[in-house]
Amino acid sequence: VASAVRVSRAPAQPHRCVTEQAGKKGESRCISPRGCRKASLRRRCPGARPRRGERGKLTARERILLLLDPDSFDEYDMFVEHRCSDFGMDSDKNKYPGDSVVTGRGRINGRLAYVFSQDFTVFGGSLSGAHAQKICKRNVLCSGVVPQISLIMGPCAGGAVYSPALTDFTFMVKDTSYLFITGPDVVKSVTNEDVTQEQLGGAKTHTAVSGVAHRAFENDIDALLNLREFFNYLPLSNRDPAPVCECHDPSNRLVPELETVVPIESTKAYDMLDIIYSIVDEREFFEIMPFYARNIVVGFARMNGRTVGIVGNQPKVASGCLDINSSVKGARFVRFCDAFNIPLITFVDVPGFLPGTAQEYGGIIRHGAKLLFAFAEATVPKITIITRKAYGGAYDVMSSKHLRGDANYAWPTAEVAVMGAKGAVQIIFRGKQTDAEAEYVDKFANPFPAAMRGFVDDIIQPSTTRMRICHDLDVLASKAQSNPWKKHANIPL
Amino acid sequence: MAAMALCRAAAGGKRPAGRALLALLKCEMLCSRRCLVTSRQLYSVVHDPDEKTFEKLLIANRGEIACRVIKTCKKMGIKTVAIHSDVDANAVHVKMADEAVCVGPAPTSKSYLNMDAIMEVIKKTRAQAVSLNESICCSCFIYRKQKSQSLYFFLKVHPGYGFLSENKEFARRLASEGVTFIGPDTCAIQAMGDKIESKLLAKKAKVNTIPGFDGVVKDADEAVRIAREIGYPVMIKASAGGGGKGMRIAWDDEETREGFRFSSQEAASSFGDDRLLIEKFIDNPRHIEIQVLADKHGNALWLNERECSIQRRNQKVVEEAPSTFLDPETRRAMGEQAVALAKAVKYSSAGTVEFLVDSSKNFYFLEMNTRLQVEHPVTECITGLDLVQEMIRVAKGYPLRHKQADIPISGWAVECRVYAEDPYKSFGLPSIGRLSQYQEPLHLPSVRVDSGIQQGSDISIYYDPMISKLITYGSNRAEALKRMEEALDNYVIRGVTHNISLLREVIIHPRFVQGDISTKFLPEVYPDGFKGHKLTDLERRELLATAASLYVAEQLRSQRFLGTPRIPIAKSQRNTWELSVHLEDGVYPVAVSKNGSSFSVEVDGIKLNVTSEWNLASPLLSVTIDGTQRTIQRLSRNATGNTSIQFLGTVYKLQILTKVAAELSKYMPEKAAEDTSSILRSPMPGAVVAVSVKPGDTVSEGQEICVIEAMKMQNSMIAAKTGKVKAVHCKAGDTVGEGDLLVELE
């Protein structure tokens, strides 16, 4: 009962804004939701726009204003003050009602969200005891209960970075936000390494190199408006089904261009995004981590109005093979979808795992196992389409029938086998001259062997893919599958 | 199949046929499952099934013309063999044909121009044919683009060597294999292919040619005498000077003397050759051509004219039939001369005699094209003939079925060439890509689309970037043009840049509507290049109102969730929206309020009522703004309110924000624009032919850095400033996309 109450009370969407050391006191914004509260804030609110805006950023309250539906914000803890007394902090001029964070509840497109927005204009948005107490209504226990999103809109350093790191998605604003454990000065003094804030922890670093952040946006407004749109894909909690929006795109729409999207030469690349865009509702796809581990594509879309999570190998990048980074990227996404009842659609064109010492030393076995584990463990509807290559272990990992796939389809161009013809023939015939390669291709580089064994449910005409997926999702909407009781599973972290 | 098509055509022939001697039937082609493209035909499909014809035809071409030929073959019950390059294996013409054979890799010289490979296919398919006792014929329906090195040439033309010799070789090889060639016989092709010979032949056949004199002119008086003989205005230049170099126009005796003085000096000093060329100068010429059709029995017809004056870089863009300019007498005179020429060279099959027509309706022979031409559909529309069918009949040896008196001009037809190219760059630089969405406006009446592509097709750098030919037909010109406007608005092409905006601007331009056109139309009307449609105040309000309504419709939809969630969704009570719309260089406050399914939008203090079904997934959106119906296309949108809308053919970029967001957005940092002077990006997709710099080199402003070849055009890329080369990102032979970084300067 206790847990049920918690969930119903806290379908939170804590939205975090970690800010920088820049502001001076007395600059907090005066866009206040309640007239009476306005009075209490007035003494701190000169009315003029603070310097923050001049530097290309929004204030804490402006961010909330843009993120939430008009007039929907209910603020909490506006009168909380910090309890610090050292170094004259207890003097009256150093006291601010609400301290350095704005917290509360509001609506995004009518749906409930809990928000906090750190106010850099008060002590640079630094974390006081009172501040921490205000935002502590969200914590690790919420993970997997309600979706949590962090938006980094200024520098965020030290222990504070772990707060966004614990949430499900971390978005950043280009050129104005940074995330690092230790800043460039400390780096210089400890390792003598010269590095700028941007290089060390800018949006580009974290979206393309480290994989810490999931998307970066042009500016604060771009980020907040995108966040509103992103929010619409997510259920409010793990007890809610994936949201279904009104959809104008016919579910039985045929997609003729899919007939020609896979090139005739099986070594030639194509763009998996072409397939995804043409299949999903209205060509809208919210890609997660578009610049990190680009050999796998993950993101949210809708099928007949219902949110789905899409995972696809990207033949355009490194032939779409699985490596450490792409496995980890895929695994985290799959687990999020599974936690929040979002059906998974997987497009497979994978030649295998990336071979080599770099990968083996890096632990491709345990990292690859994460993706395998995530797909195997997932109990949401799982639909898989093999567009071309599905070789060896990588085939197995990509939401195959053997991992409890609900509907597994192959296009006529599919090749499902243990390995590619060339490699297989080399091993079978040990260097002997042979023309068995053609025979192998003939035998295995097609979807029939897999279909005969029931590893794929059907070989489908590519143009009918959207229709098939939509029908399957309707049928699978009531899917109920549970895993054995456990404290928690032991995913190979 | 053919019979079924006929039945359909007969049943669907709603158009009053009495007006025309030949019934103009609309026929929606029944496509087999393999053929995904449908097309409405605007020409006769009358076919006598008892008339023996070829059993099998090889179509030595690709794209829309191959499809066009296959359609007629299907109607006539002829089996078809398509040839294709490896990248074209999934092309529409390959799917439509009964058989298809790959003749080589993508470059045309290795595939569609590869004579050996094609001869091989002919032999191979004939081997099957022999056992079936079939005759095979090889059709070379190859387009001839004006003077450009068209990729459609069966035999490629290089400036150095003419295609004729090779063509003769091909014809000889065909003959030696006993294969019929659909088209005129070799000597006619040869005669008409040679500029000088064709002119002589034309003169002999009493066809008007541009009067002129080429030789040594003694003095200024003689020059004046010659000029008077020719009639003013005249053009004077040194014979040895190529092209328009040193060309002078003289309108009277005085100017002739002056022209003589300069030109003869130049001739002597620059070329060491005293000869001068004095020729009639054709002022504001129109390009009007006469379609002829001749058989092997000495019969020849003229099928009226086509007006092809709207051109860019000598390539036709908009064509129509008939011409607004010709009166019946001129038309008859031109037609009779064209037929005389055809008869003089014993021409058979369909051909085109091109004329230049000056402002006083004097016409002069330019050249004769011995091919079916791109713009043949407009002639088919107004005469009701199927030219391909007639060509096949003639090749089989049948006499023509029509008399000159049977050839009508019924109605008016306009053709627009829809290209995958960017009209904002010198009226069209090629663009490539994958057609992510493609929908032809065939749901409209009297629209014909000849295309060889479909949704998902690739427009590659290897071939002509033409997407289709869009033809509309009407009982008069105004109707045909109105339909063209609608057809262009209803044409969905996504994934490549296209020239619909230019086409639509041309056909609504007052000069075009009045028929006041010449071959210089585009550079005259758009001296600073094409910039898209210029919105009037009313049109701008319509666009703003539509965009704002779409935005609100989208916002409202994003609040509608199906099912009943555990936590109720707060219903928005909002009925009015204050928005700020950024369009071109202006920011406009727009207020939207909702009344049922329509929106009342206030722009610039004026209220507009916008109604629509608001189907946000449909590529075409029909909107009624204060009673005016508009078909718009929303090409893209994003969360930040950025929207691009195709309105009146032109794509407009708008940003729609709530008033609050717009106010706050002024605090957002300006992103530093990329310094374009120190980087060189490819302006179009193509192949790098040469790179003339390497890192460390110093280049001066205007110096050539590299050469990009696209669609057989070589474009020299020059340095925008003086500097040192920092990095070179391409090498000769590379294929580059539009916007790819080529070279960086320090």
Tab-separated table of N, CA and C in Angstrom, chain A residues 105-222:
chain	number	residue	atom	x	y	z
A	105	ARG	N	5.133	21.865	-8.737
A	105	ARG	CA	4.392	20.891	-9.529
A	105	ARG	C	3.671	21.657	-10.634
A	106	GLY	N	3.575	21.043	-11.792
A	106	GLY	CA	2.839	21.716	-12.861
A	106	GLY	C	2.378	20.717	-13.901
A	107	ARG	N	1.961	21.221	-15.025
A	107	ARG	CA	1.435	20.348	-16.090
A	107	ARG	C	2.191	20.600	-17.388
A	108	ILE	N	2.455	19.536	-18.104
A	108	ILE	CA	3.012	19.668	-19.449
A	108	ILE	C	1.993	19.031	-20.388
A	109	ASN	N	1.411	19.805	-21.250
A	109	ASN	CA	0.308	19.350	-22.100
A	109	ASN	C	-0.771	18.663	-21.274
A	110	GLY	N	-1.039	19.233	-20.106
A	110	GLY	CA	-2.113	18.719	-19.264
A	110	GLY	C	-1.683	17.601	-18.333
A	111	ARG	N	-0.484	17.091	-18.507
A	111	ARG	CA	-0.071	15.950	-17.686
A	111	ARG	C	0.870	16.408	-16.567
A	112	LEU	N	0.703	15.764	-15.420
A	112	LEU	CA	1.396	16.177	-14.207
A	112	LEU	C	2.908	15.993	-14.306
A	113	ALA	N	3.633	16.996	-13.808
A	113	ALA	CA	5.085	16.879	-13.740
A	113	ALA	C	5.571	17.616	-12.504
A	114	TYR	N	6.578	17.079	-11.876
A	114	TYR	CA	7.211	17.757	-10.746
A	114	TYR	C	8.516	18.360	-11.239
A	115	VAL	N	8.760	19.559	-10.792
A	115	VAL	CA	9.853	20.321	-11.389
A	115	VAL	C	10.681	20.979	-10.304
A	116	PHE	N	11.971	21.006	-10.464
A	116	PHE	CA	12.739	21.990	-9.706
A	116	PHE	C	13.749	22.648	-10.621
A	117	SER	N	13.970	23.892	-10.339
A	117	SER	CA	14.808	24.693	-11.211
A	117	SER	C	15.773	25.457	-10.325
A	118	GLN	N	17.053	25.142	-10.460
A	118	GLN	CA	18.026	25.755	-9.561
A	118	GLN	C	18.311	27.172	-9.997
A	119	ASP	N	18.348	28.054	-8.990
A	119	ASP	CA	18.404	29.486	-9.269
A	119	ASP	C	19.818	29.996	-9.061
A	120	PHE	N	20.489	30.233	-10.161
A	120	PHE	CA	21.884	30.649	-10.054
A	120	PHE	C	22.023	32.018	-9.429
A	121	THR	N	20.936	32.788	-9.454
A	121	THR	CA	21.055	34.150	-8.944
A	121	THR	C	21.152	34.164	-7.424
A	122	VAL	N	20.879	33.037	-6.817
A	122	VAL	CA	21.038	32.956	-5.363
A	122	VAL	C	22.215	32.040	-5.076
A	123	PHE	N	23.269	32.616	-4.605
A	123	PHE	CA	24.495	31.863	-4.292
A	123	PHE	C	24.928	30.959	-5.443
A	124	GLY	N	24.722	31.405	-6.636
A	124	GLY	CA	25.141	30.614	-7.804
A	124	GLY	C	24.444	29.271	-7.891
A	125	GLY	N	23.305	29.176	-7.272
A	125	GLY	CA	22.561	27.921	-7.344
A	125	GLY	C	23.226	26.804	-6.554
A	126	SER	N	24.121	27.190	-5.633
A	126	SER	CA	24.852	26.143	-4.915
A	126	SER	C	23.933	25.406	-3.954
A	127	LEU	N	24.377	24.206	-3.634
A	127	LEU	CA	23.552	23.281	-2.880
A	127	LEU	C	23.719	23.547	-1.380
A	128	SER	N	22.701	24.096	-0.759
A	128	SER	CA	22.737	24.229	0.702
A	128	SER	C	21.946	23.065	1.286
A	129	GLY	N	21.982	22.965	2.602
A	129	GLY	CA	21.190	21.917	3.230
A	129	GLY	C	19.716	22.077	2.914
A	130	ALA	N	19.279	23.339	2.954
A	130	ALA	CA	17.862	23.594	2.702
A	130	ALA	C	17.510	23.282	1.252
A	131	HIS	N	18.396	23.682	0.356
A	131	HIS	CA	18.231	23.415	-1.069
A	131	HIS	C	18.098	21.900	-1.288
A	132	ALA	N	19.031	21.176	-0.695
A	132	ALA	CA	19.017	19.719	-0.865
A	132	ALA	C	17.724	19.134	-0.332
A	133	GLN	N	17.282	19.653	0.803
A	133	GLN	CA	16.051	19.145	1.387
A	133	GLN	C	14.861	19.380	0.460
A	134	LYS	N	14.872	20.548	-0.181
A	134	LYS	CA	13.759	20.875	-1.082
A	134	LYS	C	13.668	19.901	-2.252
A	135	ILE	N	14.849	19.562	-2.781
A	135	ILE	CA	14.806	18.727	-3.991
A	135	ILE	C	14.880	17.254	-3.659
A	136	CYS	N	15.057	16.942	-2.387
A	136	CYS	CA	15.272	15.550	-2.018
A	136	CYS	C	14.022	14.707	-2.141
A	137	LYS	N	12.927	15.351	-2.523
A	137	LYS	CA	11.716	14.574	-2.720
A	137	LYS	C	11.896	13.624	-3.887
A	138	ARG	N	12.915	13.873	-4.687
A	138	ARG	CA	13.273	12.928	-5.735
A	138	ARG	C	14.590	12.276	-5.315
A	139	ASN	N	14.704	10.985	-5.518
A	139	ASN	CA	15.972	10.338	-5.212
A	139	ASN	C	16.073	9.023	-5.959
A	140	VAL	N	17.090	8.247	-5.592
A	140	VAL	CA	17.341	7.003	-6.321
A	140	VAL	C	16.136	6.076	-6.297
A	141	LEU	N	15.391	6.130	-5.220
A	141	LEU	CA	14.244	5.220	-5.148
A	141	LEU	C	13.218	5.500	-6.239
A	142	CYS	N	13.218	6.702	-6.751
A	142	CYS	CA	12.281	7.034	-7.821
A	142	CYS	C	12.694	6.414	-9.152
A	143	SER	N	13.948	6.036	-9.258
A	143	SER	CA	14.436	5.499	-10.524
A	143	SER	C	13.648	4.249	-10.887
A	144	GLY	N	13.121	4.221	-12.046
A	144	GLY	CA	12.310	3.090	-12.468
A	144	GLY	C	10.864	3.216	-12.010
A	145	VAL	N	10.570	4.230	-11.186
A	145	VAL	CA	9.189	4.443	-10.746
A	145	VAL	C	8.569	5.568	-11.571
A	146	VAL	N	9.294	6.681	-11.616
A	146	VAL	CA	8.845	7.775	-12.489
A	146	VAL	C	10.012	8.152	-13.395
A	147	PRO	N	9.732	8.522	-14.618
A	147	PRO	CA	10.829	8.978	-15.478
A	147	PRO	C	11.414	10.274	-14.922
A	148	GLN	N	12.717	10.374	-14.944
A	148	GLN	CA	13.379	11.582	-14.451
A	148	GLN	C	14.282	12.142	-15.541
A	149	ILE	N	14.176	13.416	-15.735
A	149	ILE	CA	14.954	14.064	-16.793
A	149	ILE	C	15.728	15.229	-16.196
A	150	SER	N	16.988	15.385	-16.584
A	150	SER	CA	17.768	16.546	-16.158
A	150	SER	C	18.111	17.379	-17.371
A	151	LEU	N	18.015	18.665	-17.178
A	151	LEU	CA	18.412	19.571	-18.247
A	151	LEU	C	19.517	20.454	-17.684
A	152	ILE	N	20.681	20.374	-18.245
A	152	ILE	CA	21.823	21.130	-17.724
A	152	ILE	C	21.899	22.444	-18.487
A	153	MET	N	21.749	23.538	-17.742
A	153	MET	CA	21.668	24.834	-18.421
A	153	MET	C	22.748	25.797	-17.953
A	154	GLY	N	23.784	25.265	-17.363
A	154	GLY	CA	24.908	26.085	-16.918
A	154	GLY	C	25.972	25.141	-16.420
A	155	PRO	N	27.081	25.642	-15.898
A	155	PRO	CA	28.108	24.732	-15.395
A	155	PRO	C	27.619	23.958	-14.186
A	156	CYS	N	28.019	22.713	-14.114
A	156	CYS	CA	27.622	21.848	-13.016
A	156	CYS	C	28.840	21.009	-12.703
A	157	ALA	N	29.380	21.172	-11.495
A	157	ALA	CA	30.647	20.516	-11.223
A	157	ALA	C	30.608	19.809	-9.890
A	158	GLY	N	31.583	18.936	-9.707
A	158	GLY	CA	31.743	18.248	-8.437
A	158	GLY	C	30.652	17.227	-8.204
A	159	GLY	N	30.334	17.024	-6.931
A	159	GLY	CA	29.358	16.005	-6.573
A	159	GLY	C	27.999	16.245	-7.189
A	160	ALA	N	27.709	17.520	-7.500
A	160	ALA	CA	26.397	17.842	-8.060
A	160	ALA	C	26.142	17.118	-9.375
A	161	VAL	N	27.200	16.705	-10.075
A	161	VAL	CA	26.987	16.055	-11.374
A	161	VAL	C	26.309	14.702	-11.215
A	162	TYR	N	26.401	14.133	-10.034
A	162	TYR	CA	25.817	12.797	-9.884
A	162	TYR	C	24.309	12.843	-9.813
A	163	SER	N	23.812	14.004	-9.474
A	163	SER	CA	22.366	14.111	-9.458
A	163	SER	C	21.791	13.896	-10.869
A	164	PRO	N	22.227	14.655	-11.894
A	164	PRO	CA	21.738	14.338	-13.237
A	164	PRO	C	22.137	12.939	-13.699
A	165	ALA	N	23.295	12.477	-13.251
A	165	ALA	CA	23.748	11.170	-13.721
A	165	ALA	C	22.812	10.059	-13.259
A	166	LEU	N	22.100	10.311	-12.156
A	166	LEU	CA	21.193	9.283	-11.650
A	166	LEU	C	19.860	9.276	-12.389
A	167	THR	N	19.582	10.346	-13.100
A	167	THR	CA	18.270	10.426	-13.751
A	167	THR	C	18.295	9.654	-15.071
A	168	ASP	N	17.116	9.500	-15.660
A	168	ASP	CA	17.020	8.664	-16.860
A	168	ASP	C	17.628	9.338	-18.076
A	169	PHE	N	17.394	10.638	-18.201
A	169	PHE	CA	17.922	11.340	-19.374
A	169	PHE	C	18.569	12.639	-18.943
A	170	THR	N	19.699	12.934	-19.532
A	170	THR	CA	20.405	14.184	-19.262
A	170	THR	C	20.536	14.937	-20.578
A	171	PHE	N	19.956	16.119	-20.630
A	171	PHE	CA	20.085	16.949	-21.829
A	171	PHE	C	20.917	18.175	-21.485
A	172	MET	N	21.606	18.702	-22.468
A	172	MET	CA	22.451	19.869	-22.223
A	172	MET	C	22.133	20.980	-23.217
A	173	VAL	N	22.580	22.174	-22.876
A	173	VAL	CA	22.442	23.307	-23.786
A	173	VAL	C	23.820	23.609	-24.354
A	174	LYS	N	23.896	23.720	-25.663
A	174	LYS	CA	25.190	23.940	-26.316
A	174	LYS	C	25.816	25.263	-25.883
A	175	ASP	N	27.090	25.271	-25.748
A	175	ASP	CA	27.914	26.461	-25.472
A	175	ASP	C	27.727	27.079	-24.089
A	176	THR	N	26.659	26.746	-23.362
A	176	THR	CA	26.483	27.403	-22.058
A	176	THR	C	26.473	26.413	-20.905
A	177	SER	N	26.484	25.132	-21.183
A	177	SER	CA	26.416	24.200	-20.056
A	177	SER	C	27.640	23.285	-20.037
A	178	TYR	N	28.066	22.949	-18.834
A	178	TYR	CA	29.228	22.077	-18.654
A	178	TYR	C	28.967	21.125	-17.507
A	179	LEU	N	29.520	19.953	-17.641
A	179	LEU	CA	29.423	18.945	-16.593
A	179	LEU	C	30.816	18.379	-16.391
A	180	PHE	N	31.343	18.479	-15.192
A	180	PHE	CA	32.595	17.772	-14.905
A	180	PHE	C	32.748	17.553	-13.408
A	181	ILE	N	33.527	16.531	-13.086
A	181	ILE	CA	33.794	16.231	-11.683
A	181	ILE	C	34.719	17.302	-11.123
A	182	THR	N	35.767	17.641	-11.887
A	182	THR	CA	36.682	18.693	-11.481
A	182	THR	C	36.929	19.603	-12.667
A	183	GLY	N	36.958	20.881	-12.404
A	183	GLY	CA	37.077	21.866	-13.473
A	183	GLY	C	38.492	21.966	-14.026
A	184	PRO	N	38.665	22.754	-15.085
A	184	PRO	CA	39.963	22.881	-15.754
A	184	PRO	C	41.089	23.300	-14.811
A	185	ASP	N	40.806	24.159	-13.816
A	185	ASP	CA	41.861	24.604	-12.908
A	185	ASP	C	42.431	23.445	-12.108
A	186	VAL	N	41.546	22.628	-11.583
A	186	VAL	CA	41.993	21.478	-10.793
A	186	VAL	C	42.732	20.493	-11.695
A	187	VAL	N	42.180	20.300	-12.886
A	187	VAL	CA	42.826	19.379	-13.833
A	187	VAL	C	44.250	19.837	-14.095
A	188	LYS	N	44.405	21.145	-14.273
A	188	LYS	CA	45.728	21.715	-14.555
A	188	LYS	C	46.682	21.457	-13.376
A	189	SER	N	46.197	21.701	-12.166
A	189	SER	CA	47.081	21.581	-11.015
A	189	SER	C	47.400	20.122	-10.694
A	190	VAL	N	46.513	19.211	-11.018
A	190	VAL	CA	46.753	17.811	-10.678
A	190	VAL	C	47.508	17.084	-11.793
A	191	THR	N	47.048	17.240	-13.015
A	191	THR	CA	47.653	16.449	-14.097
A	191	THR	C	48.443	17.304	-15.076
A	192	ASN	N	48.452	18.610	-14.841
A	192	ASN	CA	49.151	19.552	-15.725
A	192	ASN	C	48.597	19.524	-17.157
A	193	GLU	N	47.347	19.179	-17.261
A	193	GLU	CA	46.714	19.074	-18.568
A	193	GLU	C	45.988	20.394	-18.855
A	194	ASP	N	46.214	20.951	-20.037
A	194	ASP	CA	45.524	22.184	-20.404
A	194	ASP	C	44.234	21.837	-21.138
A	195	VAL	N	43.139	22.266	-20.592
A	195	VAL	CA	41.872	21.920	-21.219
A	195	VAL	C	40.852	23.008	-20.895
A	196	THR	N	39.989	23.317	-21.867
A	196	THR	CA	38.966	24.330	-21.604
A	196	THR	C	37.734	23.655	-21.008
A	197	GLN	N	36.854	24.484	-20.440
A	197	GLN	CA	35.590	23.952	-19.911
A	197	GLN	C	34.837	23.187	-20.987
A	198	GLU	N	34.810	23.784	-22.175
A	198	GLU	CA	34.044	23.192	-23.277
A	198	GLU	C	34.622	21.824	-23.665
A	199	GLN	N	35.970	21.764	-23.740
A	199	GLN	CA	36.596	20.486	-24.101
A	199	GLN	C	36.400	19.449	-23.014
A	200	LEU	N	36.461	19.916	-21.781
A	200	LEU	CA	36.409	18.985	-20.658
A	200	LEU	C	34.994	18.438	-20.457
A	201	GLY	N	34.026	19.318	-20.523
A	201	GLY	CA	32.678	18.843	-20.183
A	201	GLY	C	31.573	19.597	-20.881
A	202	GLY	N	31.822	20.078	-22.094
A	202	GLY	CA	30.795	20.789	-22.840
A	202	GLY	C	29.794	19.819	-23.448
A	203	ALA	N	28.779	20.393	-24.069
A	203	ALA	CA	27.716	19.578	-24.649
A	203	ALA	C	28.263	18.618	-25.701
A	204	LYS	N	29.218	19.090	-26.477
A	204	LYS	CA	29.757	18.249	-27.546
A	204	LYS	C	30.496	17.052	-26.962
A	205	THR	N	31.313	17.329	-25.934
A	205	THR	CA	32.059	16.248	-25.282
A	205	THR	C	31.109	15.178	-24.769
A	206	HIS	N	30.060	15.613	-24.084
A	206	HIS	CA	29.223	14.620	-23.421
A	206	HIS	C	28.233	13.937	-24.349
A	207	THR	N	27.914	14.580	-25.469
A	207	THR	CA	26.974	13.902	-26.375
A	207	THR	C	27.694	13.061	-27.410
A	208	ALA	N	28.983	13.353	-27.656
A	208	ALA	CA	29.670	12.603	-28.714
A	208	ALA	C	30.782	11.712	-28.185
A	209	VAL	N	31.418	12.107	-27.084
A	209	VAL	CA	32.592	11.347	-26.632
A	209	VAL	C	32.288	10.501	-25.399
A	210	SER	N	31.761	11.148	-24.358
A	210	SER	CA	31.618	10.405	-23.102
A	210	SER	C	30.302	9.637	-23.012
A	211	GLY	N	29.291	10.114	-23.712
A	211	GLY	CA	27.989	9.457	-23.602
A	211	GLY	C	27.268	9.785	-22.304
A	212	VAL	N	27.703	10.831	-21.592
A	212	VAL	CA	27.054	11.221	-20.344
A	212	VAL	C	25.698	11.872	-20.627
A	213	ALA	N	25.651	12.705	-21.666
A	213	ALA	CA	24.407	13.397	-21.976
A	213	ALA	C	23.755	12.763	-23.205
A	214	HIS	N	22.430	12.893	-23.259
A	214	HIS	CA	21.691	12.168	-24.301
A	214	HIS	C	21.338	13.013	-25.516
A	215	ARG	N	21.295	14.318	-25.341
A	215	ARG	CA	20.999	15.211	-26.458
A	215	ARG	C	21.511	16.582	-26.060
A	216	ALA	N	21.813	17.413	-27.047
A	216	ALA	CA	22.168	18.795	-26.749
A	216	ALA	C	21.286	19.695	-27.596
A	217	PHE	N	20.935	20.852	-27.042
A	217	PHE	CA	20.062	21.775	-27.763
A	217	PHE	C	20.750	23.116	-27.940
A	218	GLU	N	20.204	23.892	-28.876
A	218	GLU	CA	20.871	25.136	-29.272
A	218	GLU	C	20.908	26.173	-28.154
A	219	ASN	N	19.781	26.382	-27.484
A	219	ASN	CA	19.747	27.362	-26.399
A	219	ASN	C	18.666	26.953	-25.412
A	220	ASP	N	18.489	27.761	-24.392
A	220	ASP	CA	17.550	27.409	-23.318
A	220	ASP	C	16.135	27.188	-23.837
A	221	ILE	N	15.708	28.055	-24.738
A	221	ILE	CA	14.328	27.960	-25.223
A	221	ILE	C	14.143	26.703	-26.062
A	222	ASP	N	15.116	26.461	-26.931
A	222	ASP	CA	15.097	25.258	-27.752
A	222	ASP	C	15.022	24.025	-26.849
